[in-house]
Amino acid sequence: MPLVLRYRGQTSIPVEVEGFLPEVVRGHTLAQIERIEIFHGNQKCALGDFFSVSGSADDACFEFEGDLSGVHWIGAKLAAGEIRIEGSAGRHVGSEMTGGTIHVAGDVSDWVGGEMHGGLIHVRGRAGHFVGAAYRGSKRGMTGGTILVHGPVGDETGHTMRRGLIAVGGAGDFTGLNMIAGTVPVFGPVGTRTGANMRRGTLGLFGEAPVRLLPTFRPGNCDKLLVLQLVFAELRRLGYPFDESLCERAYRMHHGDLVTGGRGEVLVPA
Amino acid sequence: MNDARTGVEIAGTQIEDTFAEAFRMRVARLVVTAHDDFWLDAAVREFAGYSSSIISCDSEAGLERPLAPRETPDGRKGVALLVFGFSADALAEVVPNRVGQCLMTCPTTAVYDGLSEGEQRIPLGKTIRYFGDGFQKSKLIAGRRYWRVPVMDGEFVVEHTAHVAKGVGGGNFIVQGTSAVAALAAARRAIEAINPLPSVITPFPGGVARSGSKVGSRYKKLKASTADEYCPTLRGRVQTKLAEGANAAYEIVIDGLDEAAVAHAMTEGIRAAAGKDVLAITAGNYGGKLGKFHFHLHEILS
């Protein structure tokens, strides 16, 4: 039985639940859980001030209900267990998480999976900017795990990511900016300056709209690429929807960014 | 004539009261995919060449079974290959060598680890990637690392490492016919019954060995020499183990992932081989002193 947390806040000030994780509250009574400190703006308050709590914390499974778009840091630093968000959520969902799974039925705001190290975040709606990205000043963004977003996302997806898989339904500008390695398939339109300064890794631009790459990317061969079948198989296994005809397509490989060695690749359907 | 024969009979063929002696070995299982059956066949033939017996080959290797596209990581047709050696260290030498020379060279192939667990891991792409001369790329998907080595038809995709597990090598039985033709037909029936079975291989040519061996030789340099007790032309010169009237014998050797798989394959093979003009079926052993596993024919058939 999951621990059900129904949000009943009526505030425009951010509510932050950083550190409120399944492994932290396992074995706690509902009364103890309601007394856990969270932040409302810069003020400490009790979880029970904003959430109705029911169910059990014994199964390491949270189920958030309600409009949580003003609630931030849900599942940040999660190491194990499962969090299900039945609506939308705010910023930093699954930030720095190392394991476990987070499912979001609606949209999420910026920084979903920021500097994530492991586990799975599966968003059925849209996401904001900086998916799996490095926080400002950090040397690395996402270093492992998987982020799936069915809808489009904002700018700087995978910024300085080192490892992992981010699949999105469309992306804004600077996708894969400064990317060190990893895999980012984009199943929709993409903005400008894709792959700028990327060192290694794979960007798959699978949308129908024509793609204009930076002049520091050089076109390579055009053929089917076996390794993409492994990526598609993994997405299929995780229940990520995409056009199966992509599995049969040939792809033009573009090497880049030549500014930083040109060992990365951008794949575009031929 | 072997006086150990007692009263078990299948389709007129006497099943001798003896046992096959098999050994603890280490095994790697590789999944190989390719563009079509032609190149899969080419890959299997090349990979499993010169791998009949660990006596003089670096390993015993063969085709376990074909794989449907839904069973392979990249969704193409594939095969499962088993490679047996006496230690994980030995396989750590043998497997990357064979993959590099026999599979990377074969058009369109890709190679994956076919075991989900094992006691140790051996390198695959971990060493083969250097063929890429710095142009190789890796891809980590679902916790498994793959190497993409640039080659002349695109990329050779190979998994970073492969598991090594405990296996069983040397399960066997020997069919004895009134003629070479009869014994050969019996051996062929046995192999056709064993081939579809999972988790086993028959590493000899076509699955059948005609030159069964014994340990040692009158020549000091040789580790093994002909099994004279089963050579029909030596009847009258040595103490023969051939049944009265038998003029040819063939041995089917079976290696498997575990004891049960080997026993099952022996059972199916023996039942298929028995029949007209097959006088007896026996098994090879070393008196029970060398091998950990003893497959008593009467027990596995009961």
Coordinates of C-alpha atoms in Angstrom, one line a residue:
Chain A
M1 CA 0.0 0.0 0.0
P2 CA 1.5 3.4 -1.0
L3 CA 1.7 6.5 1.2
V4 CA -0.9 8.8 -0.3
L5 CA -0.2 12.5 -0.1
R6 CA -3.0 14.7 -1.3
Y7 CA -1.9 18.3 -1.7
R8 CA -4.4 20.9 -0.4
G9 CA -2.1 24.0 -0.4
Q10 CA -3.6 27.3 -1.7
T11 CA -0.4 29.3 -1.9
S12 CA 1.5 31.0 -4.7
I13 CA 4.7 30.8 -2.6
P14 CA 6.9 27.8 -3.4
V15 CA 6.5 24.7 -1.2
E16 CA 9.7 22.6 -1.0
V17 CA 9.8 19.0 0.1
E18 CA 13.5 18.3 -0.3
G19 CA 14.6 15.3 1.7
F20 CA 11.1 13.9 2.0
L21 CA 11.8 10.4 0.6
P22 CA 10.4 6.9 0.9
E23 CA 13.5 5.5 2.6
V24 CA 13.4 8.4 5.1
V25 CA 9.9 7.8 6.4
R26 CA 9.7 4.0 6.1
G27 CA 8.2 2.7 9.3
H28 CA 7.0 6.1 10.4
T29 CA 3.4 6.5 11.6
L30 CA 1.1 8.9 9.7
A31 CA 1.3 11.3 12.7
Q32 CA 5.0 11.4 12.5
I33 CA 5.0 11.9 8.8
E34 CA 2.6 14.9 9.1
R35 CA 5.1 16.5 11.5
I36 CA 8.0 16.3 9.1
E37 CA 9.4 19.8 8.3
I38 CA 9.2 21.2 4.8
F39 CA 9.6 24.7 3.5
H40 CA 6.9 27.2 2.5
G41 CA 9.0 30.0 1.0
N42 CA 11.7 30.6 3.6
Q43 CA 9.5 29.4 6.5
K44 CA 9.6 26.0 8.0
C45 CA 6.3 24.3 8.4
A46 CA 4.9 20.8 8.8
L47 CA 4.1 18.5 6.0
G48 CA 0.6 18.1 7.4
D49 CA 0.0 21.9 6.8
F50 CA -0.1 21.2 3.1
F51 CA -0.8 17.5 2.6
S52 CA -3.5 15.1 3.8
V53 CA -1.6 11.9 4.5
S54 CA -3.0 8.4 4.3
G55 CA -2.0 4.9 3.5
S56 CA 1.3 3.4 4.7
A57 CA 5.0 4.3 4.4
D58 CA 6.1 0.7 4.8
D59 CA 6.3 -0.1 1.0
A60 CA 8.6 2.7 0.0
C61 CA 6.0 4.0 -2.4
F62 CA 4.6 7.6 -2.4
E63 CA 1.6 8.7 -4.3
F64 CA 1.2 12.4 -4.7
E65 CA -2.3 13.7 -5.7
G66 CA -3.5 17.2 -6.6
D67 CA -1.9 20.1 -8.5
L68 CA 1.7 20.1 -7.4
S69 CA 3.0 22.6 -9.9
G70 CA 4.0 24.8 -7.0
V71 CA 5.7 22.0 -5.1
H72 CA 9.4 21.6 -5.8
W73 CA 12.2 19.1 -5.2
I74 CA 9.8 16.0 -5.1
G75 CA 12.1 13.0 -5.2
A76 CA 15.3 14.9 -5.1
K77 CA 18.1 12.6 -4.1
L78 CA 15.9 9.6 -4.2
A79 CA 17.9 6.4 -3.8
A80 CA 15.3 3.6 -3.9
G81 CA 11.5 3.1 -4.0
E82 CA 8.8 4.6 -6.1
I83 CA 7.1 8.0 -6.3
R84 CA 4.0 8.4 -8.4
I85 CA 2.7 12.0 -9.1
E86 CA -0.8 11.9 -10.4
G87 CA -0.9 15.5 -11.6
S88 CA 1.8 18.0 -12.5
A89 CA 4.8 18.9 -10.4
G90 CA 7.2 21.8 -9.9
R91 CA 10.9 22.2 -10.3
H92 CA 13.8 19.8 -9.5
V93 CA 11.8 16.6 -9.6
G94 CA 14.2 13.7 -9.1
S95 CA 17.2 16.1 -9.0
E96 CA 20.4 14.2 -8.0
M97 CA 18.5 11.0 -7.6
T98 CA 20.6 7.8 -7.6
G99 CA 18.0 5.1 -7.9
G100 CA 14.3 4.3 -7.7
T101 CA 11.6 5.5 -10.1
I102 CA 9.4 8.6 -10.4
H103 CA 6.3 8.5 -12.6
V104 CA 4.6 11.8 -13.4
A105 CA 1.2 11.8 -15.0
G106 CA 1.2 15.5 -15.9
D107 CA 3.8 18.1 -16.6
V108 CA 6.9 19.1 -14.7
S109 CA 8.8 22.3 -14.5
D110 CA 12.5 23.1 -14.9
W111 CA 15.4 20.9 -13.7
V112 CA 13.7 17.5 -13.8
G113 CA 16.5 15.0 -13.2
G114 CA 19.1 17.8 -12.7
E115 CA 22.5 16.1 -12.1
M116 CA 20.7 12.8 -11.8
H117 CA 23.0 9.7 -11.2
G118 CA 20.7 6.7 -11.6
G119 CA 17.1 5.5 -11.6
L120 CA 14.2 6.4 -13.9
I121 CA 12.0 9.5 -14.3
H122 CA 9.0 9.0 -16.6
V123 CA 7.0 12.1 -17.3
R124 CA 3.8 11.6 -19.4
G125 CA 3.4 15.3 -20.0
R126 CA 5.8 18.1 -20.8
A127 CA 8.9 19.4 -19.0
G128 CA 10.6 22.7 -18.6
H129 CA 14.2 23.8 -19.2
F130 CA 17.4 22.0 -18.1
V131 CA 16.2 18.4 -18.2
G132 CA 19.1 16.3 -16.8
A133 CA 21.3 19.4 -16.9
A134 CA 24.2 20.5 -14.7
Y135 CA 23.5 23.1 -12.1
R136 CA 25.3 26.4 -12.8
G137 CA 28.9 26.1 -12.0
S138 CA 28.9 22.3 -11.9
K139 CA 31.3 20.2 -13.9
R140 CA 28.8 17.5 -14.9
G141 CA 25.1 17.2 -15.4
M142 CA 23.3 13.9 -15.5
T143 CA 25.8 11.0 -14.9
G144 CA 23.4 8.0 -15.2
G145 CA 19.8 6.8 -15.3
T146 CA 17.0 7.5 -17.6
I147 CA 14.6 10.4 -18.1
L148 CA 11.6 10.0 -20.4
V149 CA 9.4 12.9 -21.3
H150 CA 6.5 12.2 -23.7
G151 CA 5.9 15.8 -24.5
P152 CA 8.3 18.6 -25.5
V153 CA 10.8 20.1 -23.2
G154 CA 12.5 23.5 -22.9
D155 CA 16.1 24.6 -23.4
E156 CA 19.4 23.1 -22.5
T157 CA 18.3 19.5 -22.2
G158 CA 21.2 17.3 -21.2
H159 CA 23.5 20.3 -20.5
T160 CA 27.0 18.8 -19.7
M161 CA 25.5 15.4 -19.2
R162 CA 28.1 12.7 -18.8
R163 CA 26.1 9.5 -19.2
G164 CA 22.5 8.3 -19.3
L165 CA 19.5 8.4 -21.6
I166 CA 17.1 11.3 -22.0
A167 CA 14.2 10.8 -24.4
V168 CA 11.9 13.7 -25.1
G169 CA 9.0 14.5 -27.5
G170 CA 10.6 17.8 -28.7
A171 CA 13.2 20.2 -27.4
G172 CA 14.1 23.8 -27.3
D173 CA 17.4 25.5 -27.9
F174 CA 20.8 24.3 -27.0
T175 CA 19.8 20.6 -26.6
G176 CA 23.0 18.7 -25.6
L177 CA 24.9 21.8 -24.9
N178 CA 28.4 21.0 -23.7
M179 CA 27.4 17.3 -23.6
I180 CA 30.3 15.0 -22.5
A181 CA 28.5 11.7 -23.3
G182 CA 25.1 10.0 -23.2
T183 CA 22.2 9.6 -25.5
V184 CA 19.4 12.1 -26.2
P185 CA 16.7 11.1 -28.7
V186 CA 14.3 13.9 -29.6
F187 CA 11.1 12.7 -31.2
G188 CA 9.8 16.1 -32.3
P189 CA 10.9 19.6 -33.3
V190 CA 14.1 20.9 -31.9
G191 CA 15.4 24.5 -31.5
T192 CA 18.6 26.1 -32.5
R193 CA 22.3 25.4 -31.7
T194 CA 21.7 21.7 -31.0
G195 CA 24.8 20.0 -29.7
A196 CA 26.8 23.2 -29.3
N197 CA 30.2 22.3 -27.8
M198 CA 29.3 18.6 -27.4
R199 CA 32.4 16.4 -26.9
R200 CA 30.9 12.9 -27.3
G201 CA 27.5 11.3 -27.1
T202 CA 24.6 10.9 -29.4
L203 CA 21.8 13.3 -30.2
G204 CA 19.0 11.8 -32.3
L205 CA 16.8 14.4 -34.0
F206 CA 13.8 12.3 -35.1
G207 CA 11.3 15.0 -35.7
E208 CA 9.8 15.6 -39.1
A209 CA 10.8 19.3 -39.4
P210 CA 14.1 20.1 -41.2
V211 CA 17.1 20.4 -38.9
R212 CA 19.7 23.1 -39.2
L213 CA 22.8 22.3 -37.4
L214 CA 25.7 24.5 -36.5
P215 CA 28.4 24.8 -39.1
T216 CA 30.8 23.0 -36.7
F217 CA 29.1 19.7 -37.5
R218 CA 30.2 17.8 -40.5
P219 CA 28.0 15.3 -42.3
G220 CA 29.1 11.7 -42.4
N221 CA 27.6 8.5 -43.7
C222 CA 23.9 7.6 -44.3
D223 CA 22.7 4.2 -43.3
K224 CA 20.9 2.2 -40.7
L225 CA 22.7 2.3 -37.4
L226 CA 22.5 -0.9 -35.3
V227 CA 23.2 0.8 -32.0
L228 CA 20.0 2.8 -32.5
Q229 CA 18.1 -0.5 -32.4
L230 CA 19.4 -1.0 -28.9
V231 CA 18.2 2.4 -27.9
F232 CA 14.8 1.9 -29.4
A233 CA 14.5 -1.5 -27.7
E234 CA 15.2 0.1 -24.4
L235 CA 12.6 2.8 -25.0
R236 CA 10.1 0.1 -26.0
R237 CA 10.8 -1.9 -22.8
L238 CA 10.2 1.2 -20.7
G239 CA 6.9 1.9 -22.4
Y240 CA 8.0 5.1 -24.2
P241 CA 5.8 5.8 -27.2
F242 CA 7.5 6.5 -30.5
D243 CA 7.0 5.9 -34.2
E244 CA 8.1 2.3 -34.9
S245 CA 8.9 3.2 -38.5
L246 CA 11.9 5.0 -37.2
C247 CA 13.5 1.5 -36.6
E248 CA 13.5 1.0 -40.3
R249 CA 14.9 4.3 -41.3
A250 CA 18.4 5.2 -42.4
Y251 CA 20.1 8.1 -40.7
R252 CA 22.6 10.7 -41.7
M253 CA 25.4 11.0 -39.1
H254 CA 26.8 14.4 -38.4
H255 CA 30.1 14.6 -36.5
G256 CA 30.7 17.3 -34.0
D257 CA 31.0 19.6 -32.4
L258 CA 34.3 20.1 -34.2
V259 CA 35.1 23.0 -31.8
T260 CA 35.7 20.4 -29.2
G261 CA 37.1 17.4 -31.1
G262 CA 34.1 16.2 -33.2
R263 CA 33.6 12.9 -31.4
G264 CA 30.0 13.5 -30.8
E265 CA 27.2 12.6 -33.3
V266 CA 23.9 14.0 -34.3
L267 CA 21.7 11.5 -36.2
V268 CA 19.0 12.8 -38.5
P269 CA 16.6 10.6 -40.5
A270 CA 17.7 10.6 -44.2
Chain B
M1 CA 32.5 -57.8 -26.0
N2 CA 31.4 -56.0 -22.9
D3 CA 30.1 -58.3 -20.2
A4 CA 28.6 -55.2 -18.3
R5 CA 25.6 -55.3 -20.7
T6 CA 22.4 -56.2 -18.9
G7 CA 18.8 -56.1 -19.7
V8 CA 17.8 -52.6 -20.8
E9 CA 16.8 -52.5 -24.5
I10 CA 15.2 -49.8 -26.7
A11 CA 13.9 -50.7 -30.1
G12 CA 16.1 -53.8 -30.2
T13 CA 19.2 -51.9 -29.1
Q14 CA 21.0 -53.0 -26.0
I15 CA 21.7 -50.1 -23.6
E16 CA 24.8 -51.0 -21.6
D17 CA 24.9 -50.7 -17.8
T18 CA 27.6 -48.1 -17.7
F19 CA 28.0 -44.3 -17.4
A20 CA 29.4 -41.3 -19.1
E21 CA 31.9 -39.4 -17.1
A22 CA 31.8 -35.6 -17.5
F23 CA 33.7 -32.7 -16.1
R24 CA 33.2 -29.3 -14.4
M25 CA 34.0 -26.7 -17.0
R26 CA 33.4 -23.0 -17.4
V27 CA 31.1 -21.7 -20.1
A28 CA 30.3 -18.4 -21.8
R29 CA 27.2 -17.9 -23.9
L30 CA 27.2 -15.4 -26.7
V31 CA 24.3 -14.1 -28.7
V32 CA 25.3 -13.2 -32.2
T33 CA 23.1 -11.4 -34.7
A34 CA 23.5 -10.7 -38.4
H35 CA 21.7 -9.4 -41.4
D36 CA 20.4 -12.8 -42.5
D37 CA 20.8 -16.6 -42.2
F38 CA 23.7 -16.7 -44.7
W39 CA 25.9 -14.5 -42.6
L40 CA 24.7 -16.1 -39.3
D41 CA 25.8 -19.4 -40.7
A42 CA 29.1 -18.0 -41.8
A43 CA 29.7 -16.6 -38.4
V44 CA 28.8 -19.8 -36.6
R45 CA 31.0 -21.9 -38.8
E46 CA 34.0 -19.5 -38.4
F47 CA 33.5 -19.1 -34.7
A48 CA 33.1 -22.8 -33.9
G49 CA 35.9 -24.0 -36.1
Y50 CA 38.7 -25.9 -34.5
S51 CA 36.9 -26.3 -31.3
S52 CA 35.9 -30.0 -31.1
S53 CA 37.8 -31.1 -28.1
I54 CA 39.6 -29.3 -25.3
I55 CA 42.3 -32.0 -25.6
S56 CA 44.0 -30.0 -28.3
C57 CA 41.7 -27.1 -29.1
D58 CA 41.6 -23.9 -27.0
S59 CA 37.9 -24.5 -26.2
E60 CA 34.9 -26.5 -27.1
A61 CA 32.4 -24.3 -28.9
G62 CA 29.2 -24.7 -31.0
L63 CA 25.8 -23.5 -31.8
E64 CA 23.3 -23.9 -29.0
R65 CA 20.2 -22.8 -30.9
P66 CA 18.9 -20.2 -33.4
L67 CA 17.2 -17.1 -31.9
A68 CA 14.2 -15.3 -33.2
P69 CA 14.4 -11.5 -33.6
R70 CA 12.3 -11.0 -30.4
E71 CA 15.0 -12.9 -28.5
T72 CA 17.9 -10.7 -29.5
P73 CA 18.9 -7.3 -28.2
D74 CA 18.9 -5.6 -31.6
G75 CA 15.8 -7.3 -33.0
R76 CA 17.6 -9.2 -35.8
K77 CA 17.8 -12.9 -36.3
G78 CA 20.5 -14.5 -34.1
V79 CA 22.1 -17.5 -32.7
A80 CA 23.3 -18.5 -29.2
L81 CA 26.8 -19.9 -29.1
L82 CA 28.3 -21.8 -26.1
V83 CA 32.0 -21.8 -25.5
F84 CA 33.5 -24.2 -22.9
G85 CA 36.9 -24.0 -21.3
F86 CA 38.5 -25.4 -18.1
S87 CA 38.7 -22.0 -16.4
A88 CA 37.4 -18.4 -16.7
D89 CA 41.0 -17.3 -17.3
A90 CA 41.2 -19.6 -20.2
L91 CA 38.0 -18.3 -21.6
A92 CA 39.2 -14.7 -21.1
E93 CA 41.9 -15.5 -23.7
V94 CA 39.9 -17.6 -26.0
V95 CA 36.6 -15.8 -26.3
P96 CA 37.9 -12.3 -27.3
N97 CA 40.3 -13.9 -29.7
R98 CA 37.6 -15.9 -31.4
V99 CA 35.1 -12.9 -31.4
G100 CA 37.8 -10.6 -32.8
Q101 CA 39.0 -13.0 -35.5
C102 CA 35.9 -14.9 -36.4
L103 CA 32.9 -12.6 -35.7
M104 CA 34.2 -9.1 -36.1
T105 CA 35.5 -10.1 -39.5
C106 CA 32.2 -11.5 -40.5
P107 CA 29.9 -9.0 -42.3
T108 CA 27.0 -7.5 -40.4
T109 CA 27.5 -9.4 -37.1
A110 CA 27.0 -8.0 -33.6
V111 CA 27.9 -9.9 -30.4
Y112 CA 26.2 -9.7 -27.0
D113 CA 26.5 -11.5 -23.7
G114 CA 24.0 -14.4 -23.6
L115 CA 24.1 -15.0 -19.8
S116 CA 22.3 -12.8 -17.3
E117 CA 24.5 -14.0 -14.4
G118 CA 27.7 -15.9 -13.7
E119 CA 30.5 -16.2 -11.3
Q120 CA 32.9 -14.0 -13.3
R121 CA 33.1 -11.7 -16.3
I122 CA 35.5 -11.9 -19.2
P123 CA 36.3 -9.2 -21.6
L124 CA 34.7 -8.9 -25.0
G125 CA 34.6 -5.4 -26.4
K126 CA 36.7 -4.4 -23.5
T127 CA 39.7 -5.5 -25.5
I128 CA 38.4 -5.7 -29.0
R129 CA 37.5 -2.0 -29.0
Y130 CA 41.1 -1.1 -29.5
F131 CA 40.8 -2.3 -33.0
G132 CA 38.9 1.0 -33.5
D133 CA 42.2 2.8 -33.1
G134 CA 40.6 5.6 -31.1
F135 CA 37.5 6.0 -33.3
Q136 CA 35.5 3.5 -31.2
K137 CA 32.5 4.7 -29.2
S138 CA 30.7 3.2 -26.3
K139 CA 27.1 3.3 -25.4
L140 CA 25.7 2.4 -22.0
I141 CA 22.1 1.2 -22.3
A142 CA 20.1 -0.3 -19.4
G143 CA 23.3 -0.9 -17.5
R144 CA 25.0 -2.7 -20.3
R145 CA 28.0 -1.2 -22.1
Y146 CA 28.4 -1.8 -25.8
W147 CA 31.3 -0.8 -28.0
R148 CA 30.8 0.4 -31.6
V149 CA 33.9 -0.3 -33.5
P150 CA 34.1 1.3 -36.9
V151 CA 34.5 -1.3 -39.7
M152 CA 34.1 -1.2 -43.5
D153 CA 30.4 -2.0 -43.5
G154 CA 29.5 0.4 -40.7
E155 CA 30.0 -0.5 -37.0
F156 CA 30.8 -3.8 -35.2
V157 CA 28.7 -3.7 -32.1
V158 CA 30.0 -5.8 -29.3
E159 CA 29.2 -5.9 -25.6
H160 CA 31.9 -4.8 -23.1
T161 CA 32.1 -8.1 -21.2
A162 CA 30.4 -11.5 -21.0
H163 CA 29.5 -13.6 -18.0
V164 CA 31.2 -16.9 -17.3
A165 CA 29.2 -19.6 -15.5
K166 CA 29.8 -23.1 -14.3
G167 CA 29.1 -25.7 -17.0
V168 CA 29.3 -29.5 -17.6
G169 CA 31.5 -30.9 -20.4
G170 CA 31.9 -34.4 -21.7
G171 CA 28.6 -36.0 -21.5
N172 CA 28.6 -38.7 -24.1
F173 CA 27.3 -41.9 -25.6
I174 CA 28.6 -44.3 -28.2
V175 CA 26.4 -45.9 -30.8
Q176 CA 27.5 -49.3 -32.3
G177 CA 26.1 -50.5 -35.6
T178 CA 26.3 -53.5 -37.7
S179 CA 27.9 -51.3 -40.4
A180 CA 29.4 -47.8 -40.7
V181 CA 26.2 -46.8 -42.6
A182 CA 23.9 -48.1 -39.8
A183 CA 26.0 -46.4 -37.1
L184 CA 26.2 -43.2 -39.0
A185 CA 22.4 -43.1 -39.5
A186 CA 21.9 -43.7 -35.8
A187 CA 24.3 -40.9 -34.9
R188 CA 22.6 -38.6 -37.3
R189 CA 19.2 -39.4 -35.7
A190 CA 20.7 -38.7 -32.3
I191 CA 22.1 -35.3 -33.4
E192 CA 18.9 -34.3 -35.0
A193 CA 17.1 -35.0 -31.7
I194 CA 19.7 -33.1 -29.7
N195 CA 20.1 -30.0 -31.9
P196 CA 16.8 -28.3 -31.0
L197 CA 17.4 -28.7 -27.2
P198 CA 18.4 -25.6 -25.3
S199 CA 21.5 -25.2 -23.2
V200 CA 23.7 -27.9 -24.9
I201 CA 26.1 -28.2 -27.8
T202 CA 27.7 -31.1 -29.5
P203 CA 31.1 -29.7 -30.4
F204 CA 32.4 -32.4 -32.9
P205 CA 31.9 -32.2 -36.7
G206 CA 28.2 -32.5 -37.4
G207 CA 27.9 -33.3 -33.7
V208 CA 29.6 -36.7 -34.1
A209 CA 33.1 -37.9 -33.2
R210 CA 34.5 -40.9 -35.0
S211 CA 37.9 -40.8 -33.4
G212 CA 37.0 -41.4 -29.8
S213 CA 40.1 -41.2 -27.5
K214 CA 41.5 -42.7 -24.4
V215 CA 43.8 -40.9 -22.0
G216 CA 47.5 -41.3 -22.7
S217 CA 49.5 -43.1 -25.4
R218 CA 52.5 -45.3 -25.9
Y219 CA 54.1 -42.1 -27.3
K220 CA 55.1 -39.9 -24.4
K221 CA 54.3 -36.6 -26.1
L222 CA 50.6 -37.4 -26.6
K223 CA 47.9 -36.7 -24.0
A224 CA 45.4 -38.8 -25.8
S225 CA 45.3 -41.5 -28.4
T226 CA 42.7 -43.6 -30.2
A227 CA 40.1 -45.5 -28.2
D228 CA 41.4 -48.9 -29.5
E229 CA 38.7 -50.8 -27.6
Y230 CA 36.1 -49.3 -29.9
C231 CA 38.0 -49.6 -33.2
P232 CA 36.5 -52.4 -35.2
T233 CA 39.7 -53.0 -37.2
L234 CA 41.5 -53.8 -34.0
R235 CA 39.0 -56.5 -32.9
G236 CA 41.1 -59.5 -32.3
R237 CA 44.2 -57.5 -31.5
V238 CA 42.9 -55.7 -28.4
Q239 CA 40.3 -56.4 -25.7
T240 CA 37.4 -54.9 -27.6
K241 CA 34.4 -53.2 -26.0
L242 CA 32.3 -53.4 -29.2
A243 CA 29.2 -55.6 -29.1
E244 CA 29.4 -58.8 -31.0
G245 CA 28.6 -58.1 -34.6
A246 CA 29.3 -54.3 -34.4
N247 CA 31.5 -53.0 -37.2
A248 CA 31.4 -49.3 -36.5
A249 CA 30.9 -46.9 -33.6
Y250 CA 30.4 -43.2 -33.3
E251 CA 30.5 -41.0 -30.2
I252 CA 28.2 -38.1 -29.5
V253 CA 29.8 -35.7 -27.0
I254 CA 27.6 -33.2 -25.2
D255 CA 28.5 -30.1 -23.3
G256 CA 25.8 -28.2 -21.4
L257 CA 25.1 -25.3 -19.1
D258 CA 24.1 -27.7 -16.3
E259 CA 23.9 -31.4 -15.4
A260 CA 20.2 -31.6 -16.1
A261 CA 20.6 -30.2 -19.6
V262 CA 23.3 -32.8 -20.5
A263 CA 21.3 -35.6 -19.0
H264 CA 18.2 -34.6 -21.0
A265 CA 20.2 -34.3 -24.2
M266 CA 21.8 -37.7 -23.7
T267 CA 18.4 -39.3 -23.0
E268 CA 16.8 -37.8 -26.2
G269 CA 19.8 -38.7 -28.3
I270 CA 20.0 -42.3 -27.1
R271 CA 16.2 -42.8 -27.7
A272 CA 16.5 -41.4 -31.2
A273 CA 19.6 -43.4 -32.0
A274 CA 18.3 -46.8 -30.9
G275 CA 16.8 -48.9 -33.7
K276 CA 17.4 -51.4 -36.5
D277 CA 21.0 -52.4 -37.0
V278 CA 22.1 -50.5 -33.9
L279 CA 23.4 -53.3 -31.7
A280 CA 24.4 -51.4 -28.6
I281 CA 24.7 -48.0 -27.0
T282 CA 27.4 -47.5 -24.4
A283 CA 29.2 -44.5 -22.9
G284 CA 32.8 -43.4 -22.3
N285 CA 34.3 -43.0 -18.9
Y286 CA 37.6 -43.2 -17.0
G287 CA 36.5 -45.5 -14.3
G288 CA 34.9 -42.7 -12.5
K289 CA 38.2 -41.3 -11.2
L290 CA 38.5 -38.1 -13.3
G291 CA 35.1 -36.5 -13.8
K292 CA 32.7 -35.0 -11.3
F293 CA 29.6 -36.0 -13.1
H294 CA 28.5 -39.6 -13.8
F295 CA 25.6 -40.1 -16.2
H296 CA 24.4 -43.7 -15.7
L297 CA 22.6 -44.7 -18.9
H298 CA 20.0 -46.8 -17.2
E299 CA 19.2 -44.1 -14.6
I300 CA 18.8 -41.3 -17.1
L301 CA 16.6 -43.4 -19.3
S302 CA 14.4 -44.6 -16.5

